[in-house]
mmCIF file of C-alpha atoms and ligand atoms in Angstrom:
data_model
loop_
_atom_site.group_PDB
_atom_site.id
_atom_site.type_symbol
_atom_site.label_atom_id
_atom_site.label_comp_id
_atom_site.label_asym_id
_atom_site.label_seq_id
_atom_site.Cartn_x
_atom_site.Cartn_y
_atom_site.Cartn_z
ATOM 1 C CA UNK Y 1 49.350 73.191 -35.256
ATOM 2 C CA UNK Y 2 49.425 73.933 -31.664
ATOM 3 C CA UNK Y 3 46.152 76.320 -32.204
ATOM 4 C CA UNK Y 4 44.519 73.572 -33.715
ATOM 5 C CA UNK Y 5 45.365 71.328 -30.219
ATOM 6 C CA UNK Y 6 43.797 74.711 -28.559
ATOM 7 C CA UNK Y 7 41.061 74.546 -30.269
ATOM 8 C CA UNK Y 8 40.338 70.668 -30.273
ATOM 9 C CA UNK Y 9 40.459 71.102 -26.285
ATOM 10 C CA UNK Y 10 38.062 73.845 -26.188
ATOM 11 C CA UNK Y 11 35.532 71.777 -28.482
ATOM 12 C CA UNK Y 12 35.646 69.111 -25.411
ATOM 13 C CA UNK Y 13 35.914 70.949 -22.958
ATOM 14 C CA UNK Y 14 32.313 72.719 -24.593
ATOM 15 C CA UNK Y 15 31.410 68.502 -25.334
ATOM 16 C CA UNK Y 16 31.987 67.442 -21.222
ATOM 17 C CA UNK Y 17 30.050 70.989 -20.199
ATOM 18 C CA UNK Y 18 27.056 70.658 -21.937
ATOM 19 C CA UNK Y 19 27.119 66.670 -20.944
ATOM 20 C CA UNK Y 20 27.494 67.362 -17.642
ATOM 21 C CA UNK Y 21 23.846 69.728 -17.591
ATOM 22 C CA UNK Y 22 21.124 68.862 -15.579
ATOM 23 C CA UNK Y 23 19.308 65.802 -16.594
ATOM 24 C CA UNK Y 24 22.677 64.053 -17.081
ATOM 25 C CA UNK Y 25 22.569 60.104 -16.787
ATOM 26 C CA UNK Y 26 24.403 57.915 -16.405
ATOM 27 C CA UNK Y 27 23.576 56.722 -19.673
ATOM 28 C CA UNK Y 28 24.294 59.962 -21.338
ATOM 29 C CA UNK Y 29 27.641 60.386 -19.363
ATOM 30 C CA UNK Y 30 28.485 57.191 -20.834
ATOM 31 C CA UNK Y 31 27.823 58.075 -24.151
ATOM 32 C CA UNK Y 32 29.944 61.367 -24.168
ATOM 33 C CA UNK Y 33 33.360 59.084 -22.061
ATOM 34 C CA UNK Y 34 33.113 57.019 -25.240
ATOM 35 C CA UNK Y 35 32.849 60.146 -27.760
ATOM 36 C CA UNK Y 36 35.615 62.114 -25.723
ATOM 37 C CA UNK Y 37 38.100 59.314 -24.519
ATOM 38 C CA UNK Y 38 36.767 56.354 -26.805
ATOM 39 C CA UNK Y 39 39.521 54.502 -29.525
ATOM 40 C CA UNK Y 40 37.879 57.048 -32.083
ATOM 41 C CA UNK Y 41 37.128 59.726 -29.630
ATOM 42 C CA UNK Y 42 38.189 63.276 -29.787
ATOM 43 C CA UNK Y 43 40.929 63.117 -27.021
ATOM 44 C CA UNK Y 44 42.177 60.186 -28.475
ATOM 45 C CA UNK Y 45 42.545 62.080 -32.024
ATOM 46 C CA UNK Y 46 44.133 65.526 -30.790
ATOM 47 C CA UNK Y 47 46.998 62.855 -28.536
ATOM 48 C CA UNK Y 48 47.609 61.322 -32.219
ATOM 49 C CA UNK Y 49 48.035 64.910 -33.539
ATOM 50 C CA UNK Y 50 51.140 65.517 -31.273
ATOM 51 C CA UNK Y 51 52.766 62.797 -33.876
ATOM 52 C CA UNK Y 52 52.897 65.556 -36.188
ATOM 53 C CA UNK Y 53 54.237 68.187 -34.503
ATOM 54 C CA UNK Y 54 58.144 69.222 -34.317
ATOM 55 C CA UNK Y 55 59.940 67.883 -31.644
ATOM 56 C CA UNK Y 56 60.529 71.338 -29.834
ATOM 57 C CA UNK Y 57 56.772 71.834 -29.732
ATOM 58 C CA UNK Y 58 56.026 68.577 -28.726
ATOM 59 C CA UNK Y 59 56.501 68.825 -24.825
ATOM 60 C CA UNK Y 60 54.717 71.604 -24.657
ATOM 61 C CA UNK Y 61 51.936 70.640 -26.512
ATOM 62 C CA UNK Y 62 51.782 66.860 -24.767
ATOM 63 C CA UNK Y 63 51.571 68.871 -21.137
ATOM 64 C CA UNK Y 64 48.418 70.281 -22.245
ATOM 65 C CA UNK Y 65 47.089 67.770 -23.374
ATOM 66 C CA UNK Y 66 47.051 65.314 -20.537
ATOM 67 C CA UNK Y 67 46.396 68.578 -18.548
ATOM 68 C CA UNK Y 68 43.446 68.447 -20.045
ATOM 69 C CA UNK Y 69 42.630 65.006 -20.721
ATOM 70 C CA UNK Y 70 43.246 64.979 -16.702
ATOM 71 C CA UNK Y 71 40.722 67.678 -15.943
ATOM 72 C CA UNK Y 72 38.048 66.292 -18.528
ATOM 73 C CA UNK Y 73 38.437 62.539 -16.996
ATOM 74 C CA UNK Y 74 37.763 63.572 -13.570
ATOM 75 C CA UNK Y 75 35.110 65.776 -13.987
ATOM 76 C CA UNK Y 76 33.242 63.030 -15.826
ATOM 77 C CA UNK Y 77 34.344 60.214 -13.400
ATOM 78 C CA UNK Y 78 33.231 63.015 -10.432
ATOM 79 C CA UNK Y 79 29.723 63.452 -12.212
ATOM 80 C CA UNK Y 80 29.440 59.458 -12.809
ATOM 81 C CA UNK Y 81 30.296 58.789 -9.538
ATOM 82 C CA UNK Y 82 27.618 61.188 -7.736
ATOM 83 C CA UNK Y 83 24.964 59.822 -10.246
ATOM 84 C CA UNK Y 84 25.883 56.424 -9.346
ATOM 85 C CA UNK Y 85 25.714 57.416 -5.386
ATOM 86 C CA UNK Y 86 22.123 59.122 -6.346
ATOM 87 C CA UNK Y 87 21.052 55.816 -7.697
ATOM 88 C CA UNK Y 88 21.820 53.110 -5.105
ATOM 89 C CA UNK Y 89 20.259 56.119 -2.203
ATOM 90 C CA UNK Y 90 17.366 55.680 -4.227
ATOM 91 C CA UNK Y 91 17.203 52.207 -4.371
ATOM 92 C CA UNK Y 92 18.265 51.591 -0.491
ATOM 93 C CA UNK Y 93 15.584 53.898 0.390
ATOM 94 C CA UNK Y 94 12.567 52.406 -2.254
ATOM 95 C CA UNK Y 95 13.833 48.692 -0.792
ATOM 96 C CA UNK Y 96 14.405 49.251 2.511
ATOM 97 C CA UNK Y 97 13.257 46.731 4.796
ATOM 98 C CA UNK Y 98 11.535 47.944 8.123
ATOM 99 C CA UNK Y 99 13.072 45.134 10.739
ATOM 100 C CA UNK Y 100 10.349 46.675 13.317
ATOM 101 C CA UNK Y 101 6.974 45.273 11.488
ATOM 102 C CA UNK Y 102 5.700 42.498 12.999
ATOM 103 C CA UNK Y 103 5.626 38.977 10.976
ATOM 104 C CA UNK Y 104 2.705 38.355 7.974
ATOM 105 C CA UNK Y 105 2.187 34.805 9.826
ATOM 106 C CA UNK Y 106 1.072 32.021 8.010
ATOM 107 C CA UNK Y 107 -2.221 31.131 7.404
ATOM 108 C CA UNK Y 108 -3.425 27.746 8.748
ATOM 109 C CA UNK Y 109 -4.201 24.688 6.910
ATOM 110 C CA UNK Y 110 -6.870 22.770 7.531
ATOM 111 C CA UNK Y 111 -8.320 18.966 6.414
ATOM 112 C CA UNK Y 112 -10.403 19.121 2.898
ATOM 113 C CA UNK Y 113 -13.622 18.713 3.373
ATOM 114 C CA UNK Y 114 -14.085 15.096 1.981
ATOM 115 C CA UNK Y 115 -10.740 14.105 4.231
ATOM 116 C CA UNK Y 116 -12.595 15.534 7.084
ATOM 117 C CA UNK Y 117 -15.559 14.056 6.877
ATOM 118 C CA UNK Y 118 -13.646 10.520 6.095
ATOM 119 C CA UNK Y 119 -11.740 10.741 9.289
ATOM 120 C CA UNK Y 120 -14.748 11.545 10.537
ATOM 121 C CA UNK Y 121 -16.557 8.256 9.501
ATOM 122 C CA UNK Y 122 -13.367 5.419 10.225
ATOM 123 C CA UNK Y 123 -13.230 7.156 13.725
ATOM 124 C CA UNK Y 124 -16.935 6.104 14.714
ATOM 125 C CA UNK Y 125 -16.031 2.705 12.982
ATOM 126 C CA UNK Y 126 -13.282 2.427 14.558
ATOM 127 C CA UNK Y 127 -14.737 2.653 17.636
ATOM 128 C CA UNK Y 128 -16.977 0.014 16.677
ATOM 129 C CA UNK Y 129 -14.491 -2.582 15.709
ATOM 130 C CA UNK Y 130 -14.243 -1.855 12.247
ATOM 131 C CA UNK Y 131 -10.741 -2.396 10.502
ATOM 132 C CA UNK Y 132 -9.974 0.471 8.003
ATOM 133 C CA UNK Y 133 -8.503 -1.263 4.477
ATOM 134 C CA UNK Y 134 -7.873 0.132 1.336
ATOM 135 C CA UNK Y 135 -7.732 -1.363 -2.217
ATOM 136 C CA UNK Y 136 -6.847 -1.030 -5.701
ATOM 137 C CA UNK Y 137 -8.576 1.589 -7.703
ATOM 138 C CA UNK Y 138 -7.788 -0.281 -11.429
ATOM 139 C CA UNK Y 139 -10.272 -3.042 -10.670
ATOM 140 C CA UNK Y 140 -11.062 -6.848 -12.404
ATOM 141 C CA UNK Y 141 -14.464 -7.166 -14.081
ATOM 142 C CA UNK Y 142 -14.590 -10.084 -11.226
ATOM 143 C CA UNK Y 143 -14.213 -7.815 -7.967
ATOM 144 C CA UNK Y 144 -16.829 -4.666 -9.372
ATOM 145 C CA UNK Y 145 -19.095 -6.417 -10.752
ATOM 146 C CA UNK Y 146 -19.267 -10.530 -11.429
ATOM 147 C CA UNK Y 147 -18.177 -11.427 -8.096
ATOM 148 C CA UNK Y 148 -21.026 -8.998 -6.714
ATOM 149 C CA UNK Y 149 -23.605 -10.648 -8.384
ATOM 150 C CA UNK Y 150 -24.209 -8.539 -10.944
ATOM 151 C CA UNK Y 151 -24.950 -10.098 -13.804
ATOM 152 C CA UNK Y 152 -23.527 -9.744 -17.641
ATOM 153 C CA UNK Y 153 -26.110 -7.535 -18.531
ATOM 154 C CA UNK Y 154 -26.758 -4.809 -15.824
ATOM 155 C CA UNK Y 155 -26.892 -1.616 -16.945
ATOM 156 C CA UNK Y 156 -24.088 -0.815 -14.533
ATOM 157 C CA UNK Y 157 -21.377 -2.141 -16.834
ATOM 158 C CA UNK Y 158 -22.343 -0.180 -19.696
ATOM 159 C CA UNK Y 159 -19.948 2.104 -20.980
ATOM 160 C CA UNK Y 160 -22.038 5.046 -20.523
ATOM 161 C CA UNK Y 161 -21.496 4.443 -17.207
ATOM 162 C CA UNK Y 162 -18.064 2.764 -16.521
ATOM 163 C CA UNK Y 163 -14.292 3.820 -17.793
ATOM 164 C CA UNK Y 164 -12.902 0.357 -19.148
ATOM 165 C CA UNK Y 165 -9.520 -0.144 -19.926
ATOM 166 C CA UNK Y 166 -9.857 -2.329 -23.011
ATOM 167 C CA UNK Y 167 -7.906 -4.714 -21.802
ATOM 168 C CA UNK Y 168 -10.859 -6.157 -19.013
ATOM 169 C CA UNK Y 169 -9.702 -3.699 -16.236
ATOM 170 C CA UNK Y 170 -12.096 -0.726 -15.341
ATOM 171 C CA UNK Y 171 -11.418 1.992 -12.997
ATOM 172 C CA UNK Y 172 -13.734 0.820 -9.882
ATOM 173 C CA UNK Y 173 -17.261 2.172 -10.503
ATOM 174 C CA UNK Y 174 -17.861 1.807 -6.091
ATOM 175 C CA UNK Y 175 -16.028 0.202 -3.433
ATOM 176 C CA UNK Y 176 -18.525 -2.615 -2.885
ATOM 177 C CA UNK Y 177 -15.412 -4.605 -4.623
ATOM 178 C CA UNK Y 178 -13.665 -4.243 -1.247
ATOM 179 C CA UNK Y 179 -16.197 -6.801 0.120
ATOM 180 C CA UNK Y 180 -14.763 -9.173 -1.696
ATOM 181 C CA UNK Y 181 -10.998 -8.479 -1.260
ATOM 182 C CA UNK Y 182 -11.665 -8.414 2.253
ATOM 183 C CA UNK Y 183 -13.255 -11.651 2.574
ATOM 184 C CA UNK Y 184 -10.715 -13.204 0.947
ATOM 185 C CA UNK Y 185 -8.160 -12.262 2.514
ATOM 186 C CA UNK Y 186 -9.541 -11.683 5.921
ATOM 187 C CA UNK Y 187 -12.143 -14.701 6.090
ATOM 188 C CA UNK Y 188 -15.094 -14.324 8.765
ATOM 189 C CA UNK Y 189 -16.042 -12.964 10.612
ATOM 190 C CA UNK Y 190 -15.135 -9.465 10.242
ATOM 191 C CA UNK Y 191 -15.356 -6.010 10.736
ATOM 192 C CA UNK Y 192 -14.397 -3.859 7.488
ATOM 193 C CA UNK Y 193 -14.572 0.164 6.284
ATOM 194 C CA UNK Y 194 -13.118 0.870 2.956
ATOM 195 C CA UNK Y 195 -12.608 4.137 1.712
ATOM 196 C CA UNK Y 196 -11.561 5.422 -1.250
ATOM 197 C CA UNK Y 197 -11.752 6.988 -4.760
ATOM 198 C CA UNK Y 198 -14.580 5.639 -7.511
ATOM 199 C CA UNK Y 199 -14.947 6.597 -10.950
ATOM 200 C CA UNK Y 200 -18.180 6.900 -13.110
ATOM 201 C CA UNK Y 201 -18.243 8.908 -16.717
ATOM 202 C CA UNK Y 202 -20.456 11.780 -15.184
ATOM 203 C CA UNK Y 203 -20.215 15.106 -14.939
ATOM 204 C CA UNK Y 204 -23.021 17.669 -13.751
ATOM 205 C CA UNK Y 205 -23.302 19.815 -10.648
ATOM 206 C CA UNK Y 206 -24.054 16.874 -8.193
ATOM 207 C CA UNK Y 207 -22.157 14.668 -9.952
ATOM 208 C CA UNK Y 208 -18.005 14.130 -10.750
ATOM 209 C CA UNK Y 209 -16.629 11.699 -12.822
ATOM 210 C CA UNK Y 210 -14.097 11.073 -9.709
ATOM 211 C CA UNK Y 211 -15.732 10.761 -6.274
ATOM 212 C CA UNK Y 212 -14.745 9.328 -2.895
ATOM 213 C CA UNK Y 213 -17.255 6.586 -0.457
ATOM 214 C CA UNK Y 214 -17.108 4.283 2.112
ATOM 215 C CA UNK Y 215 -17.550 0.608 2.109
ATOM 216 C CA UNK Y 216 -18.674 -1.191 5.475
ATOM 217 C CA UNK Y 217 -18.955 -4.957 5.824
ATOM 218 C CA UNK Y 218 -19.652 -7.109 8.972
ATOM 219 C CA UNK Y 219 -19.933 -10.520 8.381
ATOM 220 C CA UNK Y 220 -20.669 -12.254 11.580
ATOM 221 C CA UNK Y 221 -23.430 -14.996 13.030
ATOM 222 C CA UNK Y 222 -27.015 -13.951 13.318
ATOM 223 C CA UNK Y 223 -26.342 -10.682 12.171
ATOM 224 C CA UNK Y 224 -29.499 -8.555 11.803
ATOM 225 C CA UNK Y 225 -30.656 -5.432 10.115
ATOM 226 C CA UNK Y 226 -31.462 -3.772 13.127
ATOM 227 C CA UNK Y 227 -27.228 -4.262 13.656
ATOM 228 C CA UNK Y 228 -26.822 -2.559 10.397
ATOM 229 C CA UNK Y 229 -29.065 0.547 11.546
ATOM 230 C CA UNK Y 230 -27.538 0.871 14.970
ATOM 231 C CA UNK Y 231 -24.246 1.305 12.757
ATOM 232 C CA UNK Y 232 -25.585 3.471 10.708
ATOM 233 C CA UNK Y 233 -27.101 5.644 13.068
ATOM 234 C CA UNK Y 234 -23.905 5.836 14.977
ATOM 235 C CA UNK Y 235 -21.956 6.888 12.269
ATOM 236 C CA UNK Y 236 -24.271 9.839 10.999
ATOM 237 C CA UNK Y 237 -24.124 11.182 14.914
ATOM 238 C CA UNK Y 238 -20.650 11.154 14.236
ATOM 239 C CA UNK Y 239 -20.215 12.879 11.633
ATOM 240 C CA UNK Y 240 -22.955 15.523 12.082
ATOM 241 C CA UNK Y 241 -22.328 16.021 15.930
ATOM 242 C CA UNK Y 242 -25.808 15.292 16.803
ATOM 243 C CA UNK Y 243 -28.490 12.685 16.276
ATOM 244 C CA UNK Y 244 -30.607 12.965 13.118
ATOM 245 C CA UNK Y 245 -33.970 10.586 12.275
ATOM 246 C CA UNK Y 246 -32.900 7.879 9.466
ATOM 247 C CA UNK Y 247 -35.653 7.070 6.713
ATOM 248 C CA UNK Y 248 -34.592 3.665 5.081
ATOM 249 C CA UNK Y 249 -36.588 2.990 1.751
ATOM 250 C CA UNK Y 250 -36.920 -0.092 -0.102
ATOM 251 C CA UNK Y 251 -34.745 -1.024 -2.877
ATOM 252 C CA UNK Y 252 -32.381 -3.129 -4.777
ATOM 253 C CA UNK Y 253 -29.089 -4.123 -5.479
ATOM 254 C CA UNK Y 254 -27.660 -7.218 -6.826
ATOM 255 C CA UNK Y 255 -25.544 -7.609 -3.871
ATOM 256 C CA UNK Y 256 -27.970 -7.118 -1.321
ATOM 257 C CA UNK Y 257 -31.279 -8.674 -0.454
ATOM 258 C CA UNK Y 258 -33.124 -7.530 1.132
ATOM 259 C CA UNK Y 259 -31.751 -3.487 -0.096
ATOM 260 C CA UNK Y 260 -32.351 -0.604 0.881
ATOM 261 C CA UNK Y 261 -31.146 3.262 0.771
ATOM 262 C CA UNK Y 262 -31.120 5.641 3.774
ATOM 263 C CA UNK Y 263 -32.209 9.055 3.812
ATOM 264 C CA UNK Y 264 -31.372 11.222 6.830
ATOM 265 C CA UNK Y 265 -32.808 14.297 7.986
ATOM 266 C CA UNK Y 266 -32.082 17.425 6.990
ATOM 267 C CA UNK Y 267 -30.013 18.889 9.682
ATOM 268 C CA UNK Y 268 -30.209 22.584 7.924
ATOM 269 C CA UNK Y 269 -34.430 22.869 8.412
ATOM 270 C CA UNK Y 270 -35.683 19.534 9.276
ATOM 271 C CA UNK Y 271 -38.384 19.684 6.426
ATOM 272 C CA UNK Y 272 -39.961 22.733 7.711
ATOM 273 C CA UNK Y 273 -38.607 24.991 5.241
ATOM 274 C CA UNK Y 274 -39.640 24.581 1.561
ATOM 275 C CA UNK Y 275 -37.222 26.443 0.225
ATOM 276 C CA UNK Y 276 -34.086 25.049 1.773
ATOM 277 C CA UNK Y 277 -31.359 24.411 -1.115
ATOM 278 C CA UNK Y 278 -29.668 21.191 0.468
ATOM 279 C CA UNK Y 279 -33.111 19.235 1.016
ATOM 280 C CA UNK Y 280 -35.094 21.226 -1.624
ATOM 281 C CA UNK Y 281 -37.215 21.606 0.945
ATOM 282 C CA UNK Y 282 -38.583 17.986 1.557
ATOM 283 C CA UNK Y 283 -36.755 17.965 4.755
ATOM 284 C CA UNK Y 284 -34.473 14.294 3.610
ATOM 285 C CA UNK Y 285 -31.527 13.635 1.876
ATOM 286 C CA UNK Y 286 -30.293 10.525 0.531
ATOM 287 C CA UNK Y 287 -26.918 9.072 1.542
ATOM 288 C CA UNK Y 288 -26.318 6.198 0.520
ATOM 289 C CA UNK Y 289 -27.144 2.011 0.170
ATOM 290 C CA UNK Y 290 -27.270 -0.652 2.022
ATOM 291 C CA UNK Y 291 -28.646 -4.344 2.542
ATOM 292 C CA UNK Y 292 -27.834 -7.668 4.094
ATOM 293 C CA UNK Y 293 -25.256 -9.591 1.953
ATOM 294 C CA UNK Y 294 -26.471 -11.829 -0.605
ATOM 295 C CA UNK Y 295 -25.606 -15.531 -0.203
ATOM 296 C CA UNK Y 296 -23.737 -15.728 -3.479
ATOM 297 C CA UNK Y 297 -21.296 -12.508 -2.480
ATOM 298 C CA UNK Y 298 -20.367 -14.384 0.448
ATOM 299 C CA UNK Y 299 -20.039 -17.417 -1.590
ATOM 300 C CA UNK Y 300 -17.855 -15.756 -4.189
ATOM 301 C CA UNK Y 301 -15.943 -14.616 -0.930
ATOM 302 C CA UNK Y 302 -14.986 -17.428 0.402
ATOM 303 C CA UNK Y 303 -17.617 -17.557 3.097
ATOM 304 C CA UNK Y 304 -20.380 -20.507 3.761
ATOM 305 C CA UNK Y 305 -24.313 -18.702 3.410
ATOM 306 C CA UNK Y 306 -25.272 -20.904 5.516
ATOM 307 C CA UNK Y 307 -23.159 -20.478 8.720
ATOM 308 C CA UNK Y 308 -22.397 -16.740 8.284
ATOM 309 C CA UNK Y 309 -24.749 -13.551 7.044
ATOM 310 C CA UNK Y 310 -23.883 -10.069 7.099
ATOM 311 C CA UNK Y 311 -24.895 -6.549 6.069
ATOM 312 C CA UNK Y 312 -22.765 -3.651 3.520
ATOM 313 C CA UNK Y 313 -22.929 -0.386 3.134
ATOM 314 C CA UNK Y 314 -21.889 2.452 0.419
ATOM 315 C CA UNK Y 315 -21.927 5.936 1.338
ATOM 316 C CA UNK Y 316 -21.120 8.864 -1.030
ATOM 317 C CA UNK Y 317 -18.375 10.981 1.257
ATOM 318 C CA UNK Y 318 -18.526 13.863 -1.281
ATOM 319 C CA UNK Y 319 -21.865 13.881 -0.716
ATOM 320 C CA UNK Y 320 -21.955 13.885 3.199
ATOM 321 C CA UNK Y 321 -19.514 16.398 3.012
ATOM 322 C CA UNK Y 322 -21.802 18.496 0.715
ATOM 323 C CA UNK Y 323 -24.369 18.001 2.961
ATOM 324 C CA UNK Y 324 -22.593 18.539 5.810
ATOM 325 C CA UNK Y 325 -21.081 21.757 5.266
ATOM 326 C CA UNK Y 326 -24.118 23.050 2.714
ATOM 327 C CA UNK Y 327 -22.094 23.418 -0.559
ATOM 328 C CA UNK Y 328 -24.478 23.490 -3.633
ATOM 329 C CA UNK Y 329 -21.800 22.686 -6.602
ATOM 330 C CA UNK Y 330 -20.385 19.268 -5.740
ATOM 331 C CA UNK Y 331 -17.329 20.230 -7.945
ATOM 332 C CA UNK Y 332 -16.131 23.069 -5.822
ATOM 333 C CA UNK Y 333 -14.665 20.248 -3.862
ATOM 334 C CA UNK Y 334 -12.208 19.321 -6.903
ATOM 335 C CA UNK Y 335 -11.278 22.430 -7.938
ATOM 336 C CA UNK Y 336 -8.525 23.167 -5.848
ATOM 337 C CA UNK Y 337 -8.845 26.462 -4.856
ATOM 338 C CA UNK Y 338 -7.146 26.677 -1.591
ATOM 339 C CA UNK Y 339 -8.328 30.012 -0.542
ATOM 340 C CA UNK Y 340 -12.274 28.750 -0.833
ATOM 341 C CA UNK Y 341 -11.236 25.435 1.101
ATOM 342 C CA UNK Y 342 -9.774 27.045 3.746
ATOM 343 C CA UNK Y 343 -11.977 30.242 3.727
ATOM 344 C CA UNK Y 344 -13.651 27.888 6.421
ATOM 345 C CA UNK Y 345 -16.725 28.964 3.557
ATOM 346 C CA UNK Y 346 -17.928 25.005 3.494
ATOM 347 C CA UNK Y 347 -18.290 25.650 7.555
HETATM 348 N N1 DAH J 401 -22.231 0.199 -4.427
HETATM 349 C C1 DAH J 401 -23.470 0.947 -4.391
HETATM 350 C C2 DAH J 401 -23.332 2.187 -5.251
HETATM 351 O O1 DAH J 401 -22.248 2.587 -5.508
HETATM 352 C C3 DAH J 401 -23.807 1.365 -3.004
HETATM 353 C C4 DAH J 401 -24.153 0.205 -2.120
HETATM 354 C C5 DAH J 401 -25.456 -0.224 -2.002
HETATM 355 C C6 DAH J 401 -23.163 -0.462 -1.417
HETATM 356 C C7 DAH J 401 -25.788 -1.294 -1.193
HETATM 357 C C8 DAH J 401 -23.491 -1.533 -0.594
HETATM 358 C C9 DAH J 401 -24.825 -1.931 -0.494
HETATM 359 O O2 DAH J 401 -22.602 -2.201 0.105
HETATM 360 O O3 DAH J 401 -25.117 -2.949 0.335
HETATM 361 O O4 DAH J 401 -24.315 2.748 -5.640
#
């Protein structure tokens, strides 16, 4: 019996050796603690062995095996233990973190280009005496439309063109419906800019289906158009740092009379070359509408025709902005992609 012990200790002992060969892991030294010491390991079955054995060969037999089962378990723990040493130098060294480099730093933000070139506008009208107000974007038919004099049948309230509700709101197709809110509540005269989002269903290059302007209202006493230019004119120095020619054609709006739109001049090539992308080369670009207020707006407001007139305004900030810092896809502006917004790439 006691040969058999002998023998059992010498198949471990030849078990932990080859275990404990290069290209040991820790894995592997694991799996041989568990097949030498384990509850069904070999260790474990030669201690169960000395059960059998007489009593006067017993002590003898149980000295070497914990001899033995001593010699194995530190060897293995010894091995473990410089594997596990190995692996956390490793680590240290692969994560180390060099206290000496200097800081990333952060890179700066900066105002979106439509934000900009809003702050841009209320600051000149500011200066001028306007009041900056702000509105609901869920509109009435009553404030985008009927109270604006535009009648039950202009093409502007077809759907094609307008996101109703169902239930007879409509997201605001302009912010001309600030005219009215501010009348109301403000009575004249007064002095109003209203920016803010507008919606139309439209979706192209040059177009979004959401898109920011800028209302302006005076409502005064013998207010002229030549008022309404100098305003104008202020504003685009402004907001392009220098003064540019404005071209005002002839045109119409229901809530306007007489109407016009404004073109300014291109401030990339002034016209003189045909190839430029933002004018297309025909040295203008359109900005926006404008007129002196008709009597049944300021009616509808609150205010008398007949001792007050006034002149309005919409401007397409999206479209300044595009302008301003020469993008080509109107949509870049939505997109979100900080990195191109503050590339300083619109500068
Ligand atoms: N609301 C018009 C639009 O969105 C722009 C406009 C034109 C506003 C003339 C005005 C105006 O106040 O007088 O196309």
């Amino acid at each position: 019996m006691s040969s058999e012990i002998a023998l059992g200790i010498e198949k471990i002992r030849g078990t932990i050796e080859s275990a404990l060969k290069d290209g040991a892991t820790l894995g592997s030294l694991n799996d041989c603690r568990i097949a030498v010491f384990g509850k069904k390991g070999a260790m474990t079955g030669l201690q169960k062995m000395l059960g059998k054995l007489s009593p006067q060969e017993r002590p003898e037999a149980g000295k070497i095996i914990n001899g033995a089962k001593d010699e194995f378990q530190s060897k293995l723990d010894e091995a473990i233990e410089k594997l596990e040493r190995q692996k956390l130098t490793e680590m240290e060294l692969r994560d180390r973190v060099d206290v000496t480099q200097p800081a990333r730093g952060r890179a700066c933000g900066g105002a979106h280009p439509v934000v900009q070139v809003t702050m841009d506008v209320l600051e000149v009208l500011e200066g001028l005496g306007f009041v900056t107000v702000t509105g609901p974007e869920i509109e009435t038919d009553f404030f985008n439309f009927e109270a604006l004099n535009i009648p039950p049948h202009h093409p502007a309230r077809d759907m094609q063109d307008t996101f109703y509700f169902g239930d007879g709101r409509l997201l605001r197709t302009h912010t001309s419906g600030m005219e009215i809110h501010a009348m109301l509540d403000m009575g004249a005269p007064l002095r109003v800019a209203c920016p803010g989002r507008v919606y139309r269903r439209d979706n192209d290059p040059t177009h979004s289906p959401m898109f920011h302007q800028v209302e302006g209202l005076v409502v005064d006493k013998n207010i002229s158009v030549g008022d309404l230019k100098g305003c104008l004119e202020a504003m685009i120095h402004g907001v392009f740092g220098r003064k540019l020619k404005a071209r005002y054609r002839a045109s119409y709006f229901p809530f306007t009379e007489p109407s016009m739109e404004v073109d300014i001049e291109c401030f990339k090539c002034g016209g003189s070359d045909c190839r430029c992308q933002i004018c297309k080369g025909t040295g203008w670009l359109e900005i926006g509408g404008m007129g002196m207020c008709h009597p049944n707006v300021l009616r509808y407001g609150g205010i008398d025709p007949d001792v007050y007139n006034g002149f309005a305004w919409g401007m397409g900030l999206d479209r300044i902005a595009m302008l301003k810092y020469g993008l080509t896809d109107l949509r870049a502006l939505f997109d979100g992609d900080v990195s191109y917004l503050l590339s300083g790439r619109h500068e």
